[in-house]
């Protein structure tokens, strides 16, 4: 089944404790992206990658890192999480370009205490 | 500055009636528009799209209308069903520039009442 898989789905952590949210897609998509969803703010892009070793900042990149060493994986790294990073995170992928429909993962709900 | 605006956070409609969800944009460079639907505890899923060379695109019960001069698009659902209850996101991109970026609105929560 074609899908985007995120892990963990739920996580509660404490301020400053590094964490990684993994994202993997099995559709050979070139483009991958991370979004966060917050009440009243909708979906905001954090980082995106157009291909292996090619990443760029989205609208809200502060406090996050990403890497794209393999085509299928695009992990989101929070080096020193803070409470304002408590959010619902979505990974998405597509073949590339705005006309290509994004396939989203099921989401990862992160709480930083 | 918010480039894609969904000014109605929520909408309630009776089953069988028409649901109309609206979206306005400010960036005149946008030339491709999409609607996504999101159920609780799931990721958004693609619903329907429209290119700026068209003013209407239809897929079953779902129709998207684009008014370029007004920088406005709308999603019509006819007839509305309880299973349509979800959050709907409008999104826009600049295809002509080879952009990979999608800009999303804040979403409208649709409730279809049986």
PDB file of C-alpha atoms in Angstrom:
ATOM      1  CA  UNK A   1       0.000   0.000   0.000  1.00  0.00           C
ATOM      2  CA  UNK A   2       1.333   3.419  -0.983  1.00  0.00           C
ATOM      3  CA  UNK A   3       1.800   5.435   2.158  1.00  0.00           C
ATOM      4  CA  UNK A   4       3.748   7.887   4.269  1.00  0.00           C
ATOM      5  CA  UNK A   5       4.638   6.480   7.668  1.00  0.00           C
ATOM      6  CA  UNK A   6       5.476   8.655  10.636  1.00  0.00           C
ATOM      7  CA  UNK A   7       6.779   7.588  14.026  1.00  0.00           C
ATOM      8  CA  UNK A   8       6.072   8.082  16.809  1.00  0.00           C
ATOM      9  CA  UNK A   9       2.384   8.916  16.485  1.00  0.00           C
ATOM     10  CA  UNK A  10       2.279  10.332  20.008  1.00  0.00           C
ATOM     11  CA  UNK A  11       5.095  11.588  22.185  1.00  0.00           C
ATOM     12  CA  UNK A  12       5.347  13.479  25.440  1.00  0.00           C
ATOM     13  CA  UNK A  13       8.789  14.788  26.243  1.00  0.00           C
ATOM     14  CA  UNK A  14      10.493  17.443  28.333  1.00  0.00           C
ATOM     15  CA  UNK A  15      12.168  20.682  27.389  1.00  0.00           C
ATOM     16  CA  UNK A  16      15.652  20.220  25.987  1.00  0.00           C
ATOM     17  CA  UNK A  17      15.545  16.486  25.364  1.00  0.00           C
ATOM     18  CA  UNK A  18      16.491  15.876  21.741  1.00  0.00           C
ATOM     19  CA  UNK A  19      14.011  13.914  19.695  1.00  0.00           C
ATOM     20  CA  UNK A  20      13.545  12.720  16.148  1.00  0.00           C
ATOM     21  CA  UNK A  21      10.305  12.124  14.308  1.00  0.00           C
ATOM     22  CA  UNK A  22      10.849   9.713  11.469  1.00  0.00           C
ATOM     23  CA  UNK A  23       9.097   9.841   8.111  1.00  0.00           C
ATOM     24  CA  UNK A  24       9.281   7.225   5.407  1.00  0.00           C
ATOM     25  CA  UNK A  25       7.487   6.920   2.065  1.00  0.00           C
ATOM     26  CA  UNK A  26       7.285   3.914  -0.254  1.00  0.00           C
ATOM     27  CA  UNK A  27       6.201   5.710  -3.434  1.00  0.00           C
ATOM     28  CA  UNK A  28       9.642   6.757  -4.747  1.00  0.00           C
ATOM     29  CA  UNK A  29       8.592  10.393  -4.355  1.00  0.00           C
ATOM     30  CA  UNK A  30      11.216  13.056  -4.910  1.00  0.00           C
ATOM     31  CA  UNK A  31       9.585  15.772  -2.835  1.00  0.00           C
ATOM     32  CA  UNK A  32       9.049  15.512   0.920  1.00  0.00           C
ATOM     33  CA  UNK A  33       7.927  18.100   3.403  1.00  0.00           C
ATOM     34  CA  UNK A  34       7.123  18.648   7.067  1.00  0.00           C
ATOM     35  CA  UNK A  35       4.166  20.684   8.327  1.00  0.00           C
ATOM     36  CA  UNK A  36       2.853  21.578  11.730  1.00  0.00           C
ATOM     37  CA  UNK A  37      -0.800  22.143  12.486  1.00  0.00           C
ATOM     38  CA  UNK A  38      -1.820  24.438  15.305  1.00  0.00           C
ATOM     39  CA  UNK A  39      -5.299  25.638  16.311  1.00  0.00           C
ATOM     40  CA  UNK A  40      -6.255  28.753  14.383  1.00  0.00           C
ATOM     41  CA  UNK A  41      -3.071  28.656  12.317  1.00  0.00           C
ATOM     42  CA  UNK A  42      -3.729  25.834   9.889  1.00  0.00           C
ATOM     43  CA  UNK A  43      -0.883  23.964   8.212  1.00  0.00           C
ATOM     44  CA  UNK A  44       2.479  25.672   8.185  1.00  0.00           C
ATOM     45  CA  UNK A  45       5.500  24.308   6.393  1.00  0.00           C
ATOM     46  CA  UNK A  46       8.644  23.671   8.437  1.00  0.00           C
ATOM     47  CA  UNK A  47      11.133  22.248   5.933  1.00  0.00           C
ATOM     48  CA  UNK A  48      11.010  20.595   2.567  1.00  0.00           C
ATOM     49  CA  UNK A  49      13.278  18.539   0.361  1.00  0.00           C
ATOM     50  CA  UNK A  50      13.214  18.348  -3.414  1.00  0.00           C
ATOM     51  CA  UNK A  51      15.521  15.356  -3.566  1.00  0.00           C
ATOM     52  CA  UNK A  52      18.302  13.538  -1.752  1.00  0.00           C
ATOM     53  CA  UNK A  53      20.694  15.985  -0.054  1.00  0.00           C
ATOM     54  CA  UNK A  54      18.513  18.948  -1.123  1.00  0.00           C
ATOM     55  CA  UNK A  55      16.606  20.617   1.690  1.00  0.00           C
ATOM     56  CA  UNK A  56      15.260  24.103   2.293  1.00  0.00           C
ATOM     57  CA  UNK A  57      13.428  26.088   4.918  1.00  0.00           C
ATOM     58  CA  UNK A  58       9.702  26.533   4.905  1.00  0.00           C
ATOM     59  CA  UNK A  59       7.741  29.167   6.779  1.00  0.00           C
ATOM     60  CA  UNK A  60       8.546  28.132  10.355  1.00  0.00           C
ATOM     61  CA  UNK A  61      11.959  26.388  10.436  1.00  0.00           C
ATOM     62  CA  UNK A  62      13.260  27.769  13.752  1.00  0.00           C
ATOM     63  CA  UNK A  63      14.114  25.034  16.244  1.00  0.00           C
ATOM     64  CA  UNK A  64      14.025  22.227  13.694  1.00  0.00           C
ATOM     65  CA  UNK A  65      16.533  20.339  11.564  1.00  0.00           C
ATOM     66  CA  UNK A  66      16.035  17.854   8.760  1.00  0.00           C
ATOM     67  CA  UNK A  67      18.151  15.576   6.632  1.00  0.00           C
ATOM     68  CA  UNK A  68      17.566  13.682   3.383  1.00  0.00           C
ATOM     69  CA  UNK A  69      20.209  11.033   3.045  1.00  0.00           C
ATOM     70  CA  UNK A  70      17.933   8.557   1.311  1.00  0.00           C
ATOM     71  CA  UNK A  71      15.047   9.204  -1.022  1.00  0.00           C
ATOM     72  CA  UNK A  72      12.480   7.421   1.141  1.00  0.00           C
ATOM     73  CA  UNK A  73      13.331   8.981   4.523  1.00  0.00           C
ATOM     74  CA  UNK A  74      13.004  12.541   5.790  1.00  0.00           C
ATOM     75  CA  UNK A  75      13.414  12.747   9.584  1.00  0.00           C
ATOM     76  CA  UNK A  76      12.503  15.851  11.566  1.00  0.00           C
ATOM     77  CA  UNK A  77      14.914  16.615  14.388  1.00  0.00           C
ATOM     78  CA  UNK A  78      14.200  18.779  17.407  1.00  0.00           C
ATOM     79  CA  UNK A  79      17.618  19.358  18.964  1.00  0.00           C
ATOM     80  CA  UNK A  80      16.318  21.124  22.073  1.00  0.00           C
ATOM     81  CA  UNK A  81      12.533  21.015  22.143  1.00  0.00           C
ATOM     82  CA  UNK A  82      10.607  23.816  23.798  1.00  0.00           C
ATOM     83  CA  UNK A  83       6.929  24.025  24.830  1.00  0.00           C
ATOM     84  CA  UNK A  84       6.094  26.195  21.792  1.00  0.00           C
ATOM     85  CA  UNK A  85       6.916  23.176  19.640  1.00  0.00           C
ATOM     86  CA  UNK A  86       3.971  21.313  21.100  1.00  0.00           C
ATOM     87  CA  UNK A  87       1.972  20.630  17.981  1.00  0.00           C
ATOM     88  CA  UNK A  88       0.604  18.120  15.502  1.00  0.00           C
ATOM     89  CA  UNK A  89       3.198  17.319  12.855  1.00  0.00           C
ATOM     90  CA  UNK A  90       2.598  15.967   9.370  1.00  0.00           C
ATOM     91  CA  UNK A  91       5.048  14.593   6.883  1.00  0.00           C
ATOM     92  CA  UNK A  92       4.035  14.636   3.219  1.00  0.00           C
ATOM     93  CA  UNK A  93       5.490  13.566  -0.099  1.00  0.00           C
ATOM     94  CA  UNK A  94       4.841  13.868  -3.816  1.00  0.00           C
ATOM     95  CA  UNK A  95       6.552  13.230  -7.123  1.00  0.00           C
ATOM     96  CA  UNK A  96       7.400  16.899  -7.168  1.00  0.00           C
ATOM     97  CA  UNK A  97       5.924  20.242  -7.933  1.00  0.00           C
ATOM     98  CA  UNK A  98       2.782  21.935  -6.759  1.00  0.00           C
ATOM     99  CA  UNK A  99       0.618  20.095  -9.284  1.00  0.00           C
ATOM    100  CA  UNK A 100       1.610  16.798  -7.832  1.00  0.00           C
ATOM    101  CA  UNK A 101      -0.730  15.833  -5.079  1.00  0.00           C
ATOM    102  CA  UNK A 102       0.814  15.595  -1.640  1.00  0.00           C
ATOM    103  CA  UNK A 103       0.301  12.350   0.258  1.00  0.00           C
ATOM    104  CA  UNK A 104       0.287  12.968   3.992  1.00  0.00           C
ATOM    105  CA  UNK A 105       1.212  10.757   6.893  1.00  0.00           C
ATOM    106  CA  UNK A 106      -1.239  10.202   9.735  1.00  0.00           C
ATOM    107  CA  UNK A 107       0.431  12.779  11.956  1.00  0.00           C
ATOM    108  CA  UNK A 108       2.596  12.849  15.072  1.00  0.00           C
ATOM    109  CA  UNK A 109       1.235  14.600  18.137  1.00  0.00           C
ATOM    110  CA  UNK A 110       4.106  16.015  20.153  1.00  0.00           C
ATOM    111  CA  UNK A 111       3.818  17.517  23.626  1.00  0.00           C
ATOM    112  CA  UNK A 112       6.813  19.277  25.162  1.00  0.00           C
ATOM    113  CA  UNK A 113       6.531  19.880  28.902  1.00  0.00           C
TER     114      UNK A 113
ATOM    115  CA  UNK B   1       0.893  38.132   5.597  1.00  0.00           C
ATOM    116  CA  UNK B   2      -1.512  35.305   4.991  1.00  0.00           C
ATOM    117  CA  UNK B   3      -1.651  34.580   1.277  1.00  0.00           C
ATOM    118  CA  UNK B   4      -4.452  32.014   1.410  1.00  0.00           C
ATOM    119  CA  UNK B   5      -7.424  32.869   3.580  1.00  0.00           C
ATOM    120  CA  UNK B   6     -10.342  30.771   4.704  1.00  0.00           C
ATOM    121  CA  UNK B   7     -12.374  33.273   6.655  1.00  0.00           C
ATOM    122  CA  UNK B   8     -14.980  30.865   7.993  1.00  0.00           C
ATOM    123  CA  UNK B   9     -13.516  28.647  10.728  1.00  0.00           C
ATOM    124  CA  UNK B  10     -16.650  26.517  10.756  1.00  0.00           C
ATOM    125  CA  UNK B  11     -19.785  25.747   8.782  1.00  0.00           C
ATOM    126  CA  UNK B  12     -22.865  23.686   9.620  1.00  0.00           C
ATOM    127  CA  UNK B  13     -25.139  22.287   6.906  1.00  0.00           C
ATOM    128  CA  UNK B  14     -28.117  19.953   6.885  1.00  0.00           C
ATOM    129  CA  UNK B  15     -27.683  16.597   5.221  1.00  0.00           C
ATOM    130  CA  UNK B  16     -28.775  16.725   1.588  1.00  0.00           C
ATOM    131  CA  UNK B  17     -28.174  20.452   1.253  1.00  0.00           C
ATOM    132  CA  UNK B  18     -25.315  22.210  -0.493  1.00  0.00           C
ATOM    133  CA  UNK B  19     -22.117  23.028   1.388  1.00  0.00           C
ATOM    134  CA  UNK B  20     -20.106  25.981   0.096  1.00  0.00           C
ATOM    135  CA  UNK B  21     -16.613  26.510   1.433  1.00  0.00           C
ATOM    136  CA  UNK B  22     -14.792  29.669   0.445  1.00  0.00           C
ATOM    137  CA  UNK B  23     -11.159  30.583  -0.023  1.00  0.00           C
ATOM    138  CA  UNK B  24      -9.500  33.873  -0.972  1.00  0.00           C
ATOM    139  CA  UNK B  25      -5.920  34.444  -2.013  1.00  0.00           C
ATOM    140  CA  UNK B  26      -3.759  37.510  -2.337  1.00  0.00           C
ATOM    141  CA  UNK B  27      -0.834  36.312  -4.446  1.00  0.00           C
ATOM    142  CA  UNK B  28      -1.717  36.838  -8.108  1.00  0.00           C
ATOM    143  CA  UNK B  29       1.096  34.461  -9.077  1.00  0.00           C
ATOM    144  CA  UNK B  30      -0.837  31.455  -7.752  1.00  0.00           C
ATOM    145  CA  UNK B  31      -1.943  29.359 -10.703  1.00  0.00           C
ATOM    146  CA  UNK B  32      -2.919  26.018  -9.195  1.00  0.00           C
ATOM    147  CA  UNK B  33      -5.330  25.402  -6.359  1.00  0.00           C
ATOM    148  CA  UNK B  34      -6.194  22.331  -4.334  1.00  0.00           C
ATOM    149  CA  UNK B  35      -8.621  21.301  -1.649  1.00  0.00           C
ATOM    150  CA  UNK B  36      -7.698  18.787   1.036  1.00  0.00           C
ATOM    151  CA  UNK B  37      -9.993  17.118   3.536  1.00  0.00           C
ATOM    152  CA  UNK B  38      -8.907  16.113   6.998  1.00  0.00           C
ATOM    153  CA  UNK B  39     -10.629  13.801   9.457  1.00  0.00           C
ATOM    154  CA  UNK B  40      -9.603  13.743  13.130  1.00  0.00           C
ATOM    155  CA  UNK B  41      -6.559  11.575  13.857  1.00  0.00           C
ATOM    156  CA  UNK B  42      -5.743  11.291  10.160  1.00  0.00           C
ATOM    157  CA  UNK B  43      -3.564  13.197   7.727  1.00  0.00           C
ATOM    158  CA  UNK B  44      -5.104  15.489   5.107  1.00  0.00           C
ATOM    159  CA  UNK B  45      -6.172  13.782   1.891  1.00  0.00           C
ATOM    160  CA  UNK B  46      -6.442  15.329  -1.538  1.00  0.00           C
ATOM    161  CA  UNK B  47      -9.968  16.103  -2.683  1.00  0.00           C
ATOM    162  CA  UNK B  48      -9.984  18.151  -5.870  1.00  0.00           C
ATOM    163  CA  UNK B  49      -7.863  20.698  -7.723  1.00  0.00           C
ATOM    164  CA  UNK B  50      -8.158  23.365 -10.383  1.00  0.00           C
ATOM    165  CA  UNK B  51      -5.736  25.107 -12.697  1.00  0.00           C
ATOM    166  CA  UNK B  52      -5.974  28.825 -13.298  1.00  0.00           C
ATOM    167  CA  UNK B  53      -6.776  28.189 -16.961  1.00  0.00           C
ATOM    168  CA  UNK B  54     -10.138  26.796 -15.854  1.00  0.00           C
ATOM    169  CA  UNK B  55     -12.967  28.309 -13.900  1.00  0.00           C
ATOM    170  CA  UNK B  56     -14.641  25.082 -12.832  1.00  0.00           C
ATOM    171  CA  UNK B  57     -13.693  21.511 -12.099  1.00  0.00           C
ATOM    172  CA  UNK B  58     -16.139  18.816 -11.090  1.00  0.00           C
ATOM    173  CA  UNK B  59     -15.664  15.407  -9.515  1.00  0.00           C
ATOM    174  CA  UNK B  60     -18.833  13.659  -8.451  1.00  0.00           C
ATOM    175  CA  UNK B  61     -20.465  15.605  -5.637  1.00  0.00           C
ATOM    176  CA  UNK B  62     -17.550  18.029  -5.442  1.00  0.00           C
ATOM    177  CA  UNK B  63     -17.111  21.091  -7.641  1.00  0.00           C
ATOM    178  CA  UNK B  64     -14.479  23.768  -7.323  1.00  0.00           C
ATOM    179  CA  UNK B  65     -15.052  27.203  -8.857  1.00  0.00           C
ATOM    180  CA  UNK B  66     -12.296  29.711  -9.507  1.00  0.00           C
ATOM    181  CA  UNK B  67     -12.812  33.439  -9.984  1.00  0.00           C
ATOM    182  CA  UNK B  68      -9.401  34.792 -10.894  1.00  0.00           C
ATOM    183  CA  UNK B  69     -10.430  38.432 -11.052  1.00  0.00           C
ATOM    184  CA  UNK B  70     -11.759  38.232  -7.502  1.00  0.00           C
ATOM    185  CA  UNK B  71      -8.927  35.947  -6.362  1.00  0.00           C
ATOM    186  CA  UNK B  72     -11.545  33.661  -4.933  1.00  0.00           C
ATOM    187  CA  UNK B  73     -12.325  29.990  -5.111  1.00  0.00           C
ATOM    188  CA  UNK B  74     -15.071  27.927  -3.607  1.00  0.00           C
ATOM    189  CA  UNK B  75     -15.769  24.259  -3.026  1.00  0.00           C
ATOM    190  CA  UNK B  76     -19.349  23.078  -3.476  1.00  0.00           C
ATOM    191  CA  UNK B  77     -20.509  19.760  -2.066  1.00  0.00           C
ATOM    192  CA  UNK B  78     -23.885  18.596  -3.321  1.00  0.00           C
ATOM    193  CA  UNK B  79     -25.612  16.835  -1.700  1.00  0.00           C
ATOM    194  CA  UNK B  80     -23.819  17.039   1.630  1.00  0.00           C
ATOM    195  CA  UNK B  81     -23.499  13.821   3.603  1.00  0.00           C
ATOM    196  CA  UNK B  82     -22.610  13.227   7.271  1.00  0.00           C
ATOM    197  CA  UNK B  83     -19.371  11.562   6.112  1.00  0.00           C
ATOM    198  CA  UNK B  84     -18.325  14.906   4.642  1.00  0.00           C
ATOM    199  CA  UNK B  85     -17.923  16.296   8.152  1.00  0.00           C
ATOM    200  CA  UNK B  86     -14.226  17.186   8.309  1.00  0.00           C
ATOM    201  CA  UNK B  87     -11.812  20.091   8.160  1.00  0.00           C
ATOM    202  CA  UNK B  88     -11.249  21.377   4.631  1.00  0.00           C
ATOM    203  CA  UNK B  89      -8.025  23.098   3.666  1.00  0.00           C
ATOM    204  CA  UNK B  90      -7.586  25.277   0.621  1.00  0.00           C
ATOM    205  CA  UNK B  91      -4.059  25.339  -0.843  1.00  0.00           C
ATOM    206  CA  UNK B  92      -2.351  27.225  -3.643  1.00  0.00           C
ATOM    207  CA  UNK B  93       0.884  27.038  -5.600  1.00  0.00           C
ATOM    208  CA  UNK B  94       2.800  28.778  -8.361  1.00  0.00           C
ATOM    209  CA  UNK B  95       3.192  26.044 -10.941  1.00  0.00           C
ATOM    210  CA  UNK B  96       4.555  28.293 -13.610  1.00  0.00           C
ATOM    211  CA  UNK B  97       7.682  29.008 -11.590  1.00  0.00           C
ATOM    212  CA  UNK B  98       8.362  25.311 -11.074  1.00  0.00           C
ATOM    213  CA  UNK B  99       7.627  25.823  -7.431  1.00  0.00           C
ATOM    214  CA  UNK B 100       7.277  22.893  -5.096  1.00  0.00           C
ATOM    215  CA  UNK B 101       5.572  25.017  -2.485  1.00  0.00           C
ATOM    216  CA  UNK B 102       1.988  24.709  -1.351  1.00  0.00           C
ATOM    217  CA  UNK B 103       0.529  27.494   0.768  1.00  0.00           C
ATOM    218  CA  UNK B 104      -2.379  26.382   2.924  1.00  0.00           C
ATOM    219  CA  UNK B 105      -5.270  28.271   4.426  1.00  0.00           C
ATOM    220  CA  UNK B 106      -6.240  27.816   8.068  1.00  0.00           C
ATOM    221  CA  UNK B 107      -9.048  25.412   7.286  1.00  0.00           C
ATOM    222  CA  UNK B 108     -12.839  25.339   7.632  1.00  0.00           C
ATOM    223  CA  UNK B 109     -14.529  22.755   9.808  1.00  0.00           C
ATOM    224  CA  UNK B 110     -17.638  21.428   8.082  1.00  0.00           C
ATOM    225  CA  UNK B 111     -20.330  19.734  10.118  1.00  0.00           C
ATOM    226  CA  UNK B 112     -23.102  17.984   8.192  1.00  0.00           C
ATOM    227  CA  UNK B 113     -26.100  17.443  10.423  1.00  0.00           C
ATOM    228  CA  UNK B 114     -28.193  14.318   9.770  1.00  0.00           C
TER     229      UNK B 114
END
